Amino acid sequence: MIREELAAVRDQFGDPRRTEIQASHLDLSIEDLIAEEDMVVTVSRTGYAKTQPLSDYQAQRRGGRGKSATSMKDEDVIEHLLVASTHDTVLLFSNKGKVYWLKVYEMPNASRGSRGKPLVNMLPLDEGEAINAILPVRDYRADSYIFFATAKGTVKRTSLDQFSRPRSVGLIAIDLEEGDRLVGAAITSGSDHAMLLSSNGKAIRFEEGNVRSMGRTARGVRGMRLQGGAEVISLIIPQSQQIDAEADIETEAEEGAELESTNGNGGQIYILTASENGYGKRTRLEEFPLRGRGGQGVIAMQTSERNGSLVAAMQVYSADEMMLITDKGTLVRTRVDEVSITSRNTQGVMLIRLGENEKLVKTVRIDEPEEVESEAIEGEGESLDGPDANENGAESESQNDE
């Protein structure tokens, strides 16, 4: 019965096919099949990488406890944390001056309880090669640059569009002389300032325009003159809002106003310096004068017998937290606002109590607080002097600027 009725409908209303079926090639890439989403990308000090959806981190009111971004084993800590889209490319620069490319969606998507996947399983890294700078890129703009700094004081600026053709084996990003290594890389606008800080406690700040744009395989020019076996230990690119604020410093001073350098959210910008013997301090960015490149710089921190060499320097805000890491595997987490604010030519205060023959080797800025309070994971850390505590004491002596 049903068959007969369907046949009658076909005979009454049926007509030839009006649409044409044609074979065609769909020009689709894997990226076209990936939903665009903001991801939190983390890389640990021992080279474990992963991504997590930014939506996993719910916005909180000021003073919230936050969530741990990852589960770290002993002697490991998140060293690089950034937010990028799944369609973005991440440029990874190694200490040997090479650059590697990874799409964010190619990196393992893991839960907060997972450590992720070792970078050596994703990149053809040589023995002794380590990633020390990670930069997210969406568009390879010709008017943006990558600024490089090496341990021997060489700097280079290369147009971002010269890194637009990825190679699976990586490419040379900067030609290093024998015994040199890349210590930092950052994306700049062409009108930013650059700061180099050295192990002997000196700092130099200059306009990036003083370094002409060079090709990808060029070696670069002198950014800082080093003496006595000193090495550059940090590259800092102060935020552009900071530079705009300082442009009016003379006018503001004449009007009797107090000018403080701030980021886009109004937070005071500081340079945090730390020495190998566990001492450190915060200094306002405007205390570092703008000079030409190639000089010895000014004193950023006294490298006395008590302090030892400068081992870490970074741009921070009072709301940040940081991790202190020693060569014996001790990790201490603390708040930046607990570190005293002093002038450049001072020794600072104790950041961490070190054991016998133990040295501080690194500090890491933490953007998102975890669910635990500041504590030593191995060993015992010391509480810090507050920003108003004993700035005129024995630990913050000489005020004679260079």
Short mmCIF file of C-alpha atoms in Angstrom, two decimals, residues 16-357:
data_model
loop_
_atom_site.label_atom_id
_atom_site.label_comp_id
_atom_site.label_asym_id
_atom_site.label_seq_id
_atom_site.Cartn_x
_atom_site.Cartn_y
_atom_site.Cartn_z
CA PRO A 16 14.50 15.82 -13.59
CA ARG A 17 17.24 16.93 -11.09
CA ARG A 18 17.78 20.66 -11.32
CA THR A 19 21.04 20.90 -9.34
CA GLU A 20 24.37 19.71 -10.66
CA ILE A 21 26.81 17.64 -8.61
CA GLN A 22 30.38 18.65 -9.40
CA ALA A 23 33.66 17.36 -8.00
CA SER A 24 35.81 20.15 -6.53
CA HIS A 25 38.87 20.49 -4.30
CA LEU A 26 38.31 22.19 -0.94
CA ASP A 27 41.32 24.31 -0.08
CA LEU A 28 41.21 23.75 3.68
CA SER A 29 44.07 23.65 6.14
CA ILE A 30 44.12 22.05 9.56
CA GLU A 31 43.85 25.53 11.04
CA ASP A 32 40.51 26.04 9.26
CA LEU A 33 39.15 23.08 11.20
CA ILE A 34 40.36 24.37 14.58
CA ALA A 35 38.00 26.58 16.55
CA GLU A 36 39.62 29.89 17.45
CA GLU A 37 39.95 30.20 21.21
CA ASP A 38 42.22 32.03 23.63
CA MET A 39 44.63 29.68 25.37
CA VAL A 40 47.04 29.98 28.29
CA VAL A 41 50.44 28.71 27.13
CA THR A 42 52.92 27.64 29.81
CA VAL A 43 56.48 26.37 29.59
CA SER A 44 58.33 25.20 32.68
CA ARG A 45 61.97 25.71 33.59
CA THR A 46 62.75 22.08 32.67
CA GLY A 47 61.08 22.44 29.26
CA TYR A 48 57.56 21.04 29.70
CA ALA A 49 54.93 22.84 27.59
CA LYS A 50 51.15 22.76 27.45
CA THR A 51 48.06 24.86 26.75
CA GLN A 52 44.80 25.37 28.64
CA PRO A 53 41.65 27.29 27.63
CA LEU A 54 41.65 30.79 29.08
CA SER A 55 38.03 30.18 30.05
CA ASP A 56 39.31 27.74 32.70
CA TYR A 57 40.50 30.80 34.63
CA GLN A 58 37.39 32.52 35.89
CA ALA A 59 37.73 36.22 36.59
CA GLN A 60 37.94 36.96 40.32
CA ARG A 61 37.60 39.97 42.53
CA ARG A 62 40.73 41.66 43.75
CA GLY A 63 42.35 39.57 46.47
CA GLY A 64 41.20 36.21 45.09
CA ARG A 65 43.35 33.14 45.69
CA GLY A 66 43.51 32.17 42.02
CA LYS A 67 44.17 28.74 40.51
CA SER A 68 47.38 26.86 39.97
CA ALA A 69 48.25 26.92 36.27
CA THR A 70 49.99 23.55 36.34
CA SER A 71 51.29 20.78 38.53
CA MET A 72 55.06 21.03 38.85
CA LYS A 73 57.48 18.43 40.06
CA ASP A 74 60.19 19.33 42.57
CA GLU A 75 62.81 21.77 41.29
CA ASP A 76 60.53 22.92 38.46
CA VAL A 77 58.53 26.11 38.00
CA ILE A 78 56.60 27.88 35.25
CA GLU A 79 59.12 30.08 33.45
CA HIS A 80 57.05 31.33 30.50
CA LEU A 81 53.33 32.11 30.61
CA LEU A 82 51.39 33.88 27.88
CA VAL A 83 47.90 34.09 26.40
CA ALA A 84 47.51 33.39 22.67
CA SER A 85 44.84 32.28 20.23
CA THR A 86 44.76 28.74 18.88
CA HIS A 87 45.44 30.29 15.45
CA ASP A 88 48.53 32.17 16.64
CA THR A 89 52.08 31.06 16.03
CA VAL A 90 54.57 30.89 18.88
CA LEU A 91 58.19 31.81 18.10
CA LEU A 92 60.60 29.98 20.40
CA PHE A 93 64.16 31.33 20.64
CA SER A 94 66.98 29.21 22.01
CA ASN A 95 70.19 30.12 23.81
CA LYS A 96 72.07 29.12 20.64
CA GLY A 97 70.40 31.87 18.62
CA LYS A 98 67.93 29.71 16.70
CA VAL A 99 64.20 30.23 16.26
CA TYR A 100 61.53 27.54 16.07
CA TRP A 101 57.85 27.76 15.21
CA LEU A 102 54.85 26.07 16.80
CA LYS A 103 51.17 26.69 16.22
CA VAL A 104 49.34 27.05 19.50
CA TYR A 105 46.93 24.28 18.49
CA GLU A 106 49.94 21.98 17.93
CA MET A 107 50.95 22.25 21.57
CA PRO A 108 49.43 19.69 23.95
CA ASN A 109 46.15 20.72 25.55
CA ALA A 110 46.30 19.44 29.11
CA SER A 111 44.59 19.94 32.44
CA ARG A 112 45.98 21.97 35.32
CA GLY A 113 47.12 18.77 36.97
CA SER A 114 49.30 17.80 34.02
CA ARG A 115 52.89 18.89 33.43
CA GLY A 116 52.47 18.85 29.65
CA LYS A 117 54.89 17.52 27.05
CA PRO A 118 58.67 18.08 26.82
CA LEU A 119 59.69 20.59 24.15
CA VAL A 120 62.47 18.23 23.06
CA ASN A 121 59.70 15.94 21.76
CA MET A 122 58.23 18.76 19.67
CA LEU A 123 61.33 20.62 18.47
CA PRO A 124 64.67 19.39 17.03
CA LEU A 125 66.73 20.86 19.87
CA ASP A 126 70.44 20.09 20.01
CA GLU A 127 72.17 18.88 23.14
CA GLY A 128 72.55 21.76 25.57
CA GLU A 129 70.04 23.90 23.65
CA ALA A 130 67.30 25.47 25.75
CA ILE A 131 64.39 27.80 24.98
CA ASN A 132 64.76 31.13 26.77
CA ALA A 133 62.26 33.40 24.96
CA ILE A 134 58.74 32.69 23.68
CA LEU A 135 56.79 35.23 21.62
CA PRO A 136 53.21 34.87 20.26
CA VAL A 137 52.63 36.19 16.73
CA ARG A 138 49.46 36.56 14.63
CA ASP A 139 50.63 38.87 11.84
CA TYR A 140 54.22 39.26 10.69
CA ARG A 141 54.12 43.04 10.43
CA ALA A 142 57.01 44.80 8.72
CA ASP A 143 56.72 47.73 11.15
CA SER A 144 57.24 45.49 14.19
CA TYR A 145 60.60 44.12 15.27
CA ILE A 146 62.25 41.46 17.36
CA PHE A 147 64.94 42.86 19.63
CA PHE A 148 67.74 40.48 20.71
CA ALA A 149 70.39 40.68 23.44
CA THR A 150 73.32 38.33 24.06
CA ALA A 151 75.45 37.59 27.11
CA LYS A 152 78.42 39.49 25.64
CA GLY A 153 76.44 42.71 25.24
CA THR A 154 75.50 42.44 21.56
CA VAL A 155 72.06 43.65 20.50
CA LYS A 156 70.18 43.30 17.24
CA ARG A 157 66.86 44.44 15.81
CA THR A 158 65.21 42.50 12.97
CA SER A 159 61.90 43.14 11.23
CA LEU A 160 59.23 40.67 12.33
CA ASP A 161 58.31 39.81 8.74
CA GLN A 162 61.69 38.11 8.28
CA PHE A 163 60.38 35.30 10.49
CA SER A 164 57.26 34.64 8.40
CA ARG A 165 58.54 31.47 6.70
CA PRO A 166 58.73 28.64 9.23
CA ARG A 167 61.20 25.80 8.87
CA SER A 168 60.69 22.52 10.67
CA VAL A 169 64.38 22.35 11.62
CA GLY A 170 64.48 25.97 12.83
CA LEU A 171 66.48 28.90 11.51
CA ILE A 172 69.28 31.14 12.71
CA ALA A 173 67.74 34.20 14.38
CA ILE A 174 71.05 35.83 15.33
CA ASP A 175 74.63 34.93 14.46
CA LEU A 176 76.48 34.36 17.74
CA GLU A 177 80.22 34.58 18.12
CA GLU A 178 82.09 31.74 19.79
CA GLY A 179 81.21 31.47 23.47
CA ASP A 180 78.25 33.85 23.29
CA ARG A 181 74.60 32.97 23.91
CA LEU A 182 71.20 34.58 23.49
CA VAL A 183 69.76 35.83 26.79
CA GLY A 184 66.60 37.59 25.66
CA ALA A 185 64.26 38.44 22.77
CA ALA A 186 61.19 40.68 22.68
CA ILE A 187 58.76 42.13 20.14
CA THR A 188 59.03 45.92 19.85
CA SER A 189 57.19 48.68 18.01
CA GLY A 190 60.23 50.51 16.65
CA SER A 191 59.91 53.34 19.19
CA ASP A 192 60.41 51.47 22.46
CA HIS A 193 63.27 51.66 24.94
CA ALA A 194 65.59 48.76 25.71
CA MET A 195 67.37 47.99 28.98
CA LEU A 196 70.34 45.68 29.49
CA LEU A 197 71.49 44.63 32.96
CA SER A 198 74.81 42.94 33.64
CA SER A 199 76.20 40.60 36.28
CA ASN A 200 78.39 43.36 37.74
CA GLY A 201 75.31 45.36 38.73
CA LYS A 202 75.23 47.85 35.84
CA ALA A 203 72.26 48.85 33.68
CA ILE A 204 71.99 50.78 30.44
CA ARG A 205 68.80 52.14 28.90
CA PHE A 206 68.57 53.43 25.34
CA GLU A 207 66.13 53.94 22.48
CA GLU A 208 65.74 50.90 20.27
CA GLY A 209 66.03 53.23 17.28
CA ASN A 210 69.74 53.51 18.10
CA VAL A 211 70.03 49.97 16.74
CA ARG A 212 69.40 49.87 12.99
CA SER A 213 67.26 47.08 11.56
CA MET A 214 69.37 44.15 10.34
CA GLY A 215 68.90 40.87 8.53
CA ARG A 216 68.06 37.63 10.27
CA THR A 217 71.59 36.19 10.05
CA ALA A 218 73.40 39.38 11.10
CA ARG A 219 75.43 39.42 14.32
CA GLY A 220 74.33 42.79 15.66
CA VAL A 221 76.07 45.74 17.30
CA ARG A 222 77.37 46.56 20.76
CA GLY A 223 74.60 47.39 23.18
CA MET A 224 76.61 47.44 26.39
CA ARG A 225 80.34 47.62 27.12
CA LEU A 226 81.23 44.95 29.68
CA GLN A 227 84.26 44.79 31.95
CA GLY A 228 85.95 42.25 34.17
CA GLY A 229 84.25 39.16 32.78
CA ALA A 230 80.74 40.54 33.35
CA GLU A 231 77.83 39.25 31.25
CA VAL A 232 74.42 40.62 30.31
CA ILE A 233 71.89 38.73 32.40
CA SER A 234 68.61 40.39 31.37
CA LEU A 235 66.87 42.25 28.54
CA ILE A 236 63.91 44.43 29.52
CA ILE A 237 61.62 46.35 27.15
CA PRO A 238 59.72 48.88 29.31
CA GLN A 239 56.11 49.34 28.29
CA SER A 240 55.31 52.14 25.87
CA GLN A 241 53.00 53.84 28.39
CA GLN A 242 56.03 54.23 30.61
CA ILE A 243 58.00 56.02 27.90
CA ASP A 244 55.10 58.37 27.15
CA ALA A 245 54.82 59.25 30.84
CA GLU A 246 58.50 60.07 31.17
CA ALA A 247 58.37 62.40 28.17
CA ASP A 248 56.61 64.93 30.41
CA ILE A 249 58.76 64.45 33.51
CA GLU A 250 60.46 67.84 33.26
CA THR A 251 57.16 69.70 32.82
CA GLU A 252 55.56 67.84 35.69
CA ALA A 253 58.54 68.51 37.94
CA GLU A 254 58.36 72.23 37.21
CA GLU A 255 54.71 72.23 38.21
CA GLY A 256 55.58 70.54 41.50
CA ALA A 257 53.72 67.35 40.67
CA GLU A 258 55.03 63.91 41.53
CA LEU A 259 55.32 61.81 38.39
CA GLU A 260 55.24 58.05 38.66
CA SER A 261 55.77 55.74 35.74
CA THR A 262 52.78 53.48 35.25
CA ASN A 263 51.52 50.73 33.04
CA GLY A 264 48.19 50.90 31.21
CA ASN A 265 46.34 49.97 34.41
CA GLY A 266 47.96 52.70 36.46
CA GLY A 267 50.41 50.46 38.31
CA GLN A 268 53.86 51.78 39.19
CA ILE A 269 56.59 50.14 37.11
CA TYR A 270 59.66 48.87 38.95
CA ILE A 271 62.87 47.11 38.02
CA LEU A 272 63.44 44.26 40.46
CA THR A 273 67.08 43.20 40.85
CA ALA A 274 68.38 40.18 42.76
CA SER A 275 71.91 39.01 43.60
CA GLU A 276 73.37 35.52 43.90
CA ASN A 277 73.59 35.76 47.71
CA GLY A 278 69.84 36.26 48.03
CA TYR A 279 69.53 40.05 48.27
CA GLY A 280 67.28 42.21 46.14
CA LYS A 281 65.23 45.39 45.81
CA ARG A 282 62.79 47.33 43.66
CA THR A 283 63.79 50.55 41.91
CA ARG A 284 61.50 52.92 40.01
CA LEU A 285 62.11 52.75 36.29
CA GLU A 286 62.57 56.50 35.89
CA GLU A 287 65.73 56.33 38.02
CA PHE A 288 67.50 54.69 35.08
CA PRO A 289 68.56 57.52 32.74
CA LEU A 290 68.18 57.31 28.98
CA ARG A 291 71.62 57.06 27.37
CA GLY A 292 73.14 56.06 24.05
CA ARG A 293 73.86 52.40 23.43
CA GLY A 294 77.34 50.95 23.83
CA GLY A 295 78.19 52.48 27.21
CA GLN A 296 78.97 50.80 30.52
CA GLY A 297 75.69 51.96 32.05
CA VAL A 298 74.93 53.13 35.58
CA ILE A 299 74.79 51.22 38.84
CA ALA A 300 71.58 49.24 39.18
CA MET A 301 72.61 47.36 42.33
CA GLN A 302 75.79 47.24 44.38
CA THR A 303 77.60 43.95 43.81
CA SER A 304 79.45 43.99 47.11
CA GLU A 305 80.99 40.99 48.84
CA ARG A 306 77.75 40.65 50.79
CA ASN A 307 75.55 40.68 47.67
CA GLY A 308 77.67 38.85 45.13
CA SER A 309 76.95 39.14 41.41
CA LEU A 310 73.64 40.28 39.95
CA VAL A 311 71.81 37.19 38.65
CA ALA A 312 68.28 38.40 37.84
CA ALA A 313 66.43 41.55 36.81
CA MET A 314 62.89 41.99 35.58
CA GLN A 315 60.11 44.53 35.18
CA VAL A 316 57.43 44.10 37.86
CA TYR A 317 54.34 45.73 39.35
CA SER A 318 53.34 45.78 43.00
CA ALA A 319 50.44 43.38 42.41
CA ASP A 320 52.73 40.69 40.98
CA GLU A 321 54.09 37.62 42.68
CA MET A 322 57.45 36.03 41.95
CA MET A 323 59.35 32.80 42.41
CA LEU A 324 62.93 32.67 43.69
CA ILE A 325 64.97 29.69 42.48
CA THR A 326 68.32 28.49 43.88
CA ASP A 327 70.98 26.17 42.49
CA LYS A 328 70.04 23.56 45.12
CA GLY A 329 66.46 23.34 43.88
CA THR A 330 64.84 25.53 46.54
CA LEU A 331 61.79 27.43 45.27
CA VAL A 332 60.31 30.29 47.30
CA ARG A 333 57.20 32.16 46.26
CA THR A 334 56.52 35.67 47.54
CA ARG A 335 54.75 38.93 46.75
CA VAL A 336 56.56 41.71 44.94
CA ASP A 337 55.09 44.37 47.23
CA GLU A 338 57.05 42.83 50.13
CA VAL A 339 60.35 43.82 48.51
CA SER A 340 61.70 47.20 49.61
CA ILE A 341 61.76 50.14 47.18
CA THR A 342 65.20 51.78 47.14
CA SER A 343 67.34 53.84 44.79
CA ARG A 344 69.73 52.40 42.22
CA ASN A 345 73.00 52.60 44.11
CA THR A 346 72.04 50.49 47.13
CA GLN A 347 72.52 46.90 48.21
CA GLY A 348 68.92 45.89 48.83
CA VAL A 349 67.44 43.60 51.48
CA MET A 350 67.36 39.85 52.03
CA LEU A 351 64.94 38.03 49.72
CA ILE A 352 65.74 34.45 50.68
CA ARG A 353 67.85 32.75 53.34
CA LEU A 354 70.34 30.49 51.57
CA GLY A 355 72.05 27.38 52.87
CA GLU A 356 75.78 26.73 52.88
CA ASN A 357 77.26 27.04 49.38
#
